[in-house]
Short mmCIF file of C-alpha atoms in Angstrom, two decimals:
data_model
loop_
_atom_site.label_atom_id
_atom_site.label_comp_id
_atom_site.label_asym_id
_atom_site.label_seq_id
_atom_site.Cartn_x
_atom_site.Cartn_y
_atom_site.Cartn_z
CA UNK R 1 37.60 20.73 32.00
CA UNK R 2 39.82 20.43 34.94
CA UNK R 3 37.95 20.32 38.42
CA UNK R 4 39.91 22.00 41.18
CA UNK R 5 36.62 21.36 43.79
CA UNK R 6 35.65 18.36 45.84
CA UNK R 7 32.49 17.59 43.49
CA UNK R 8 31.62 16.74 39.63
CA UNK R 9 28.41 16.81 37.57
CA UNK R 10 26.55 13.52 37.56
CA UNK R 11 24.14 14.82 35.29
CA UNK R 12 22.58 18.32 36.88
CA UNK R 13 23.19 16.84 40.34
CA UNK R 14 26.54 17.03 41.98
CA UNK R 15 28.00 14.35 43.41
CA UNK R 16 31.12 14.16 45.07
CA UNK R 17 34.75 13.25 43.32
CA UNK R 18 35.16 10.05 44.05
CA UNK R 19 31.56 8.49 43.55
CA UNK R 20 30.85 10.00 40.09
CA UNK R 21 33.16 6.22 38.44
CA UNK R 22 30.76 4.56 41.15
CA UNK R 23 27.58 5.75 39.16
CA UNK R 24 28.79 5.81 35.99
CA UNK R 25 29.77 2.15 36.74
CA UNK R 26 25.77 1.54 37.62
CA UNK R 27 24.14 3.30 34.93
CA UNK R 28 26.47 0.68 32.74
CA UNK R 29 26.19 -2.35 34.85
CA UNK R 30 22.47 -1.49 34.06
CA UNK R 31 22.32 -0.83 30.71
CA UNK R 32 24.89 -3.12 29.46
CA UNK R 33 22.52 -6.10 28.50
CA UNK R 34 20.12 -3.62 26.07
CA UNK R 35 22.81 -1.10 25.42
CA UNK R 36 22.68 -2.11 21.52
CA UNK R 37 19.26 -2.12 21.09
CA UNK R 38 18.93 1.20 22.53
CA UNK R 39 21.18 3.03 20.78
CA UNK R 40 19.11 1.67 17.59
CA UNK R 41 16.33 2.73 19.26
CA UNK R 42 17.37 6.09 20.41
CA UNK R 43 19.48 7.40 17.40
CA UNK R 44 16.93 6.19 14.92
CA UNK R 45 19.99 3.70 13.97
CA UNK R 46 22.16 7.05 12.70
CA UNK R 47 24.59 6.52 15.05
CA UNK R 48 25.68 3.32 12.85
CA UNK R 49 26.37 6.44 10.19
CA UNK R 50 28.27 8.18 12.89
CA UNK R 51 30.51 5.27 13.66
CA UNK R 52 31.47 4.45 10.20
CA UNK R 53 32.32 7.79 9.10
CA UNK R 54 34.96 7.92 12.14
CA UNK R 55 35.94 4.72 11.24
CA UNK R 56 36.78 5.90 7.39
CA UNK R 57 38.53 8.67 8.94
CA UNK R 58 40.93 7.01 11.04
CA UNK R 59 42.64 5.71 8.86
CA UNK R 60 43.74 2.92 9.95
CA UNK R 61 45.79 0.01 8.21
CA UNK R 62 47.35 -3.56 7.75
CA UNK R 63 48.99 -3.46 11.09
CA UNK R 64 48.35 -0.61 13.09
CA UNK R 65 47.89 -1.10 16.76
CA UNK R 66 44.32 0.22 17.74
CA UNK R 67 42.49 1.29 21.25
CA UNK R 68 39.24 1.49 21.40
CA UNK R 69 38.67 3.08 24.44
CA UNK R 70 35.23 3.05 26.46
CA UNK R 71 34.91 0.51 23.76
CA UNK R 72 31.95 -0.74 24.89
CA UNK R 73 30.03 -3.97 22.79
CA UNK R 74 32.38 -3.49 20.28
CA UNK R 75 31.30 -1.84 17.18
CA UNK R 76 34.08 -0.03 16.61
CA UNK R 77 36.41 -2.64 17.69
CA UNK R 78 34.42 -5.46 14.72
CA UNK R 79 35.28 -2.90 12.40
CA UNK R 80 39.16 -2.09 13.42
CA UNK R 81 39.56 -6.04 13.54
CA UNK R 82 38.93 -6.13 10.27
CA UNK R 83 40.93 -3.67 8.73
CA UNK R 84 44.16 -3.77 10.92
CA UNK R 85 44.21 -7.86 9.61
CA UNK R 86 46.49 -10.19 10.97
CA UNK R 87 49.31 -7.92 11.58
CA UNK R 88 47.55 -5.35 13.80
CA UNK R 89 46.33 -5.57 17.34
CA UNK R 90 42.53 -3.77 18.72
CA UNK R 91 42.06 -3.70 22.40
CA UNK R 92 38.63 -2.98 23.80
CA UNK R 93 39.28 -1.58 26.87
CA UNK R 94 36.40 0.17 28.69
CA UNK R 95 36.19 1.11 32.80
CA UNK R 96 32.91 -1.20 32.85
CA UNK R 97 33.27 -5.07 33.02
CA UNK R 98 29.84 -5.36 31.77
CA UNK R 99 30.52 -3.78 29.21
CA UNK R 100 33.27 -5.46 28.71
CA UNK R 101 32.09 -8.40 29.04
CA UNK R 102 29.14 -8.00 26.90
CA UNK R 103 31.47 -7.06 24.06
CA UNK R 104 33.84 -9.92 24.23
CA UNK R 105 30.63 -12.37 24.24
CA UNK R 106 29.45 -10.39 20.98
CA UNK R 107 32.94 -9.92 19.10
CA UNK R 108 33.28 -13.73 19.35
CA UNK R 109 30.11 -14.82 18.72
CA UNK R 110 30.74 -12.95 15.28
CA UNK R 111 33.71 -14.56 14.57
CA UNK R 112 36.17 -11.34 15.63
CA UNK R 113 39.28 -13.33 17.63
CA UNK R 114 43.03 -13.79 16.69
CA UNK R 115 44.17 -9.55 16.45
CA UNK R 116 41.71 -7.94 19.58
CA UNK R 117 42.10 -8.29 23.26
CA UNK R 118 40.05 -6.79 26.16
CA UNK R 119 40.96 -4.94 29.26
CA UNK R 120 39.48 -3.47 32.46
CA UNK R 121 41.29 0.15 32.46
CA UNK R 122 40.21 3.77 33.80
CA UNK R 123 41.32 6.39 31.33
CA UNK R 124 42.58 8.56 33.56
CA UNK R 125 45.41 5.81 34.00
CA UNK R 126 45.65 3.86 31.43
CA UNK R 127 47.49 0.61 31.71
CA UNK R 128 49.62 1.08 28.52
CA UNK R 129 53.53 2.09 28.02
CA UNK R 130 54.12 5.83 26.24
CA UNK R 131 54.06 5.82 22.43
CA UNK R 132 51.81 2.06 22.30
CA UNK R 133 48.91 3.13 19.13
CA UNK R 134 48.50 4.40 16.13
CA UNK R 135 44.93 5.11 16.84
CA UNK R 136 43.26 5.82 19.22
CA UNK R 137 39.32 6.34 19.73
CA UNK R 138 37.28 7.06 22.46
CA UNK R 139 32.86 6.73 20.99
CA UNK R 140 30.22 8.11 23.36
CA UNK R 141 32.72 7.84 26.32
CA UNK R 142 34.35 10.63 27.43
CA UNK R 143 31.37 12.66 29.14
CA UNK R 144 31.68 9.57 31.23
CA UNK R 145 34.71 10.45 32.63
CA UNK R 146 34.90 12.31 36.17
CA UNK R 147 38.75 14.43 35.07
CA UNK R 148 38.43 14.61 30.98
CA UNK R 149 41.62 17.09 31.27
CA UNK R 150 43.76 13.99 32.36
CA UNK R 151 41.77 11.46 30.06
CA UNK R 152 42.74 13.74 26.80
CA UNK R 153 46.70 13.41 28.51
CA UNK R 154 46.29 10.20 28.73
CA UNK R 155 45.75 9.20 25.47
CA UNK R 156 48.31 11.65 23.86
CA UNK R 157 50.83 9.62 26.04
CA UNK R 158 49.69 6.20 25.04
CA UNK R 159 49.61 6.90 20.81
CA UNK R 160 52.98 7.13 18.69
CA UNK R 161 54.48 9.61 17.59
CA UNK R 162 52.09 10.76 14.29
CA UNK R 163 49.20 9.22 15.78
CA UNK R 164 45.62 9.87 16.21
CA UNK R 165 42.79 10.53 18.68
CA UNK R 166 39.07 10.45 17.62
CA UNK R 167 36.57 11.61 19.83
CA UNK R 168 32.70 10.72 18.94
CA UNK R 169 30.31 12.86 21.59
CA UNK R 170 27.19 14.44 21.33
CA UNK R 171 27.81 17.81 20.97
CA UNK R 172 25.96 20.98 21.12
CA UNK R 173 23.15 21.49 18.26
CA UNK R 174 23.87 24.45 16.02
CA UNK R 175 20.43 25.01 15.09
CA UNK R 176 18.12 26.59 17.72
CA UNK R 177 15.19 24.96 16.48
CA UNK R 178 16.95 21.35 16.03
CA UNK R 179 17.98 21.65 19.67
CA UNK R 180 14.44 22.91 20.86
CA UNK R 181 13.49 19.36 19.38
CA UNK R 182 16.61 17.57 20.40
CA UNK R 183 15.77 18.53 24.00
CA UNK R 184 11.93 18.16 23.91
CA UNK R 185 13.23 14.37 22.58
CA UNK R 186 16.06 13.89 25.52
CA UNK R 187 13.89 14.97 28.35
CA UNK R 188 10.17 13.69 27.19
CA UNK R 189 11.05 10.78 25.20
CA UNK R 190 14.12 9.00 26.09
CA UNK R 191 13.96 8.51 29.76
CA UNK R 192 10.23 6.42 28.64
CA UNK R 193 11.69 4.79 25.84
CA UNK R 194 13.89 3.21 28.02
CA UNK R 195 11.63 2.37 30.81
CA UNK R 196 9.78 0.64 27.85
CA UNK R 197 12.54 -0.97 26.46
CA UNK R 198 15.06 -1.46 29.31
CA UNK R 199 13.21 -1.19 32.76
CA UNK R 200 15.43 1.98 33.59
CA UNK R 201 14.10 5.22 33.63
CA UNK R 202 16.82 6.97 35.76
CA UNK R 203 20.22 5.50 33.46
CA UNK R 204 18.35 7.22 30.33
CA UNK R 205 17.41 10.50 32.32
CA UNK R 206 21.41 10.41 33.65
CA UNK R 207 22.70 10.00 29.93
CA UNK R 208 20.06 12.84 28.58
CA UNK R 209 21.95 14.87 30.97
CA UNK R 210 25.55 14.38 30.40
CA UNK R 211 25.60 15.34 27.49
CA UNK R 212 23.86 18.74 27.95
CA UNK R 213 27.58 18.95 31.28
CA UNK R 214 29.73 17.41 27.88
CA UNK R 215 32.32 21.02 26.74
CA UNK R 216 31.04 22.18 23.92
CA UNK R 217 32.88 22.09 19.53
CA UNK R 218 35.62 24.91 20.28
CA UNK R 219 35.91 23.97 24.30
CA UNK R 220 36.71 19.90 24.10
CA UNK R 221 38.93 21.06 21.16
CA UNK R 222 40.59 23.50 23.21
CA UNK R 223 40.93 20.97 26.16
CA UNK R 224 43.10 18.40 23.82
CA UNK R 225 45.50 21.83 22.62
CA UNK R 226 45.65 22.19 26.12
CA UNK R 227 46.46 18.15 26.54
CA UNK R 228 50.00 18.18 24.30
CA UNK R 229 47.92 17.48 20.78
CA UNK R 230 49.79 19.62 17.79
CA UNK R 231 46.37 19.71 15.87
CA UNK R 232 43.16 19.28 17.11
CA UNK R 233 39.64 20.01 14.83
CA UNK R 234 36.31 18.62 14.61
CA UNK R 235 33.19 17.64 12.38
CA UNK R 236 29.32 18.60 13.12
CA UNK R 237 27.34 15.67 12.84
CA UNK R 238 23.41 15.89 12.38
CA UNK R 239 23.89 19.37 13.38
CA UNK R 240 26.14 19.11 15.85
CA UNK R 241 23.64 16.24 17.57
CA UNK R 242 27.37 15.01 17.86
CA UNK R 243 30.53 16.14 16.82
CA UNK R 244 33.70 14.17 15.75
CA UNK R 245 36.82 15.73 17.43
CA UNK R 246 40.57 14.61 15.66
CA UNK R 247 43.67 15.20 17.30
CA UNK R 248 47.17 14.67 16.22
CA UNK R 249 50.87 13.67 17.88
CA UNK R 250 53.16 14.63 15.61
#
């Protein structure tokens, strides 16, 4: 959603627009080293299923050029690198240097190299020419972007005609009983887990709050269409805890 105010949400707080990037950077600087462990613990490992379905629906083939925006520690990049092969290319891009460093070291240690590049870039001003990528993904990153409309417009710009964007993100739970249980877990258990595992309760409190401030499924779909995408749809996963939005540039 566009924001004409001088402030923006940072979780449930309002902060000056120019401060959100710095605050989000602080969160991910703090959690980078424990990010993969916490993902497994927080989601009971289900995040791997969500990501696998995203990869399968991407249609990525040998020779494709793929942008993994907010690529973090490289889960999607690793899978895409195997799919695009030697003739393709995957770029792991993130605004946070700590996350890029962790992702690069992790993938190199796992033998993923040759067709993967790494860059630090802001989703609102992508450092790539028009019509560069066959597929772009942003997984669990869009909710941290200050100007989501601008980021969506940039993703549309860098996709080739015929390209596809996939947004994997926490969304609005569709079942009321599940929603109550999820809220209890998010605000009473998740931050405590962050304290025990990562010695960082505040960052995981922010993550829980940022999920609630993110646009719901229909709102994000409309934002994608307004950003220029010719077609947009979404698939709920785990009763809407996560949604996979897909947009096409024709």
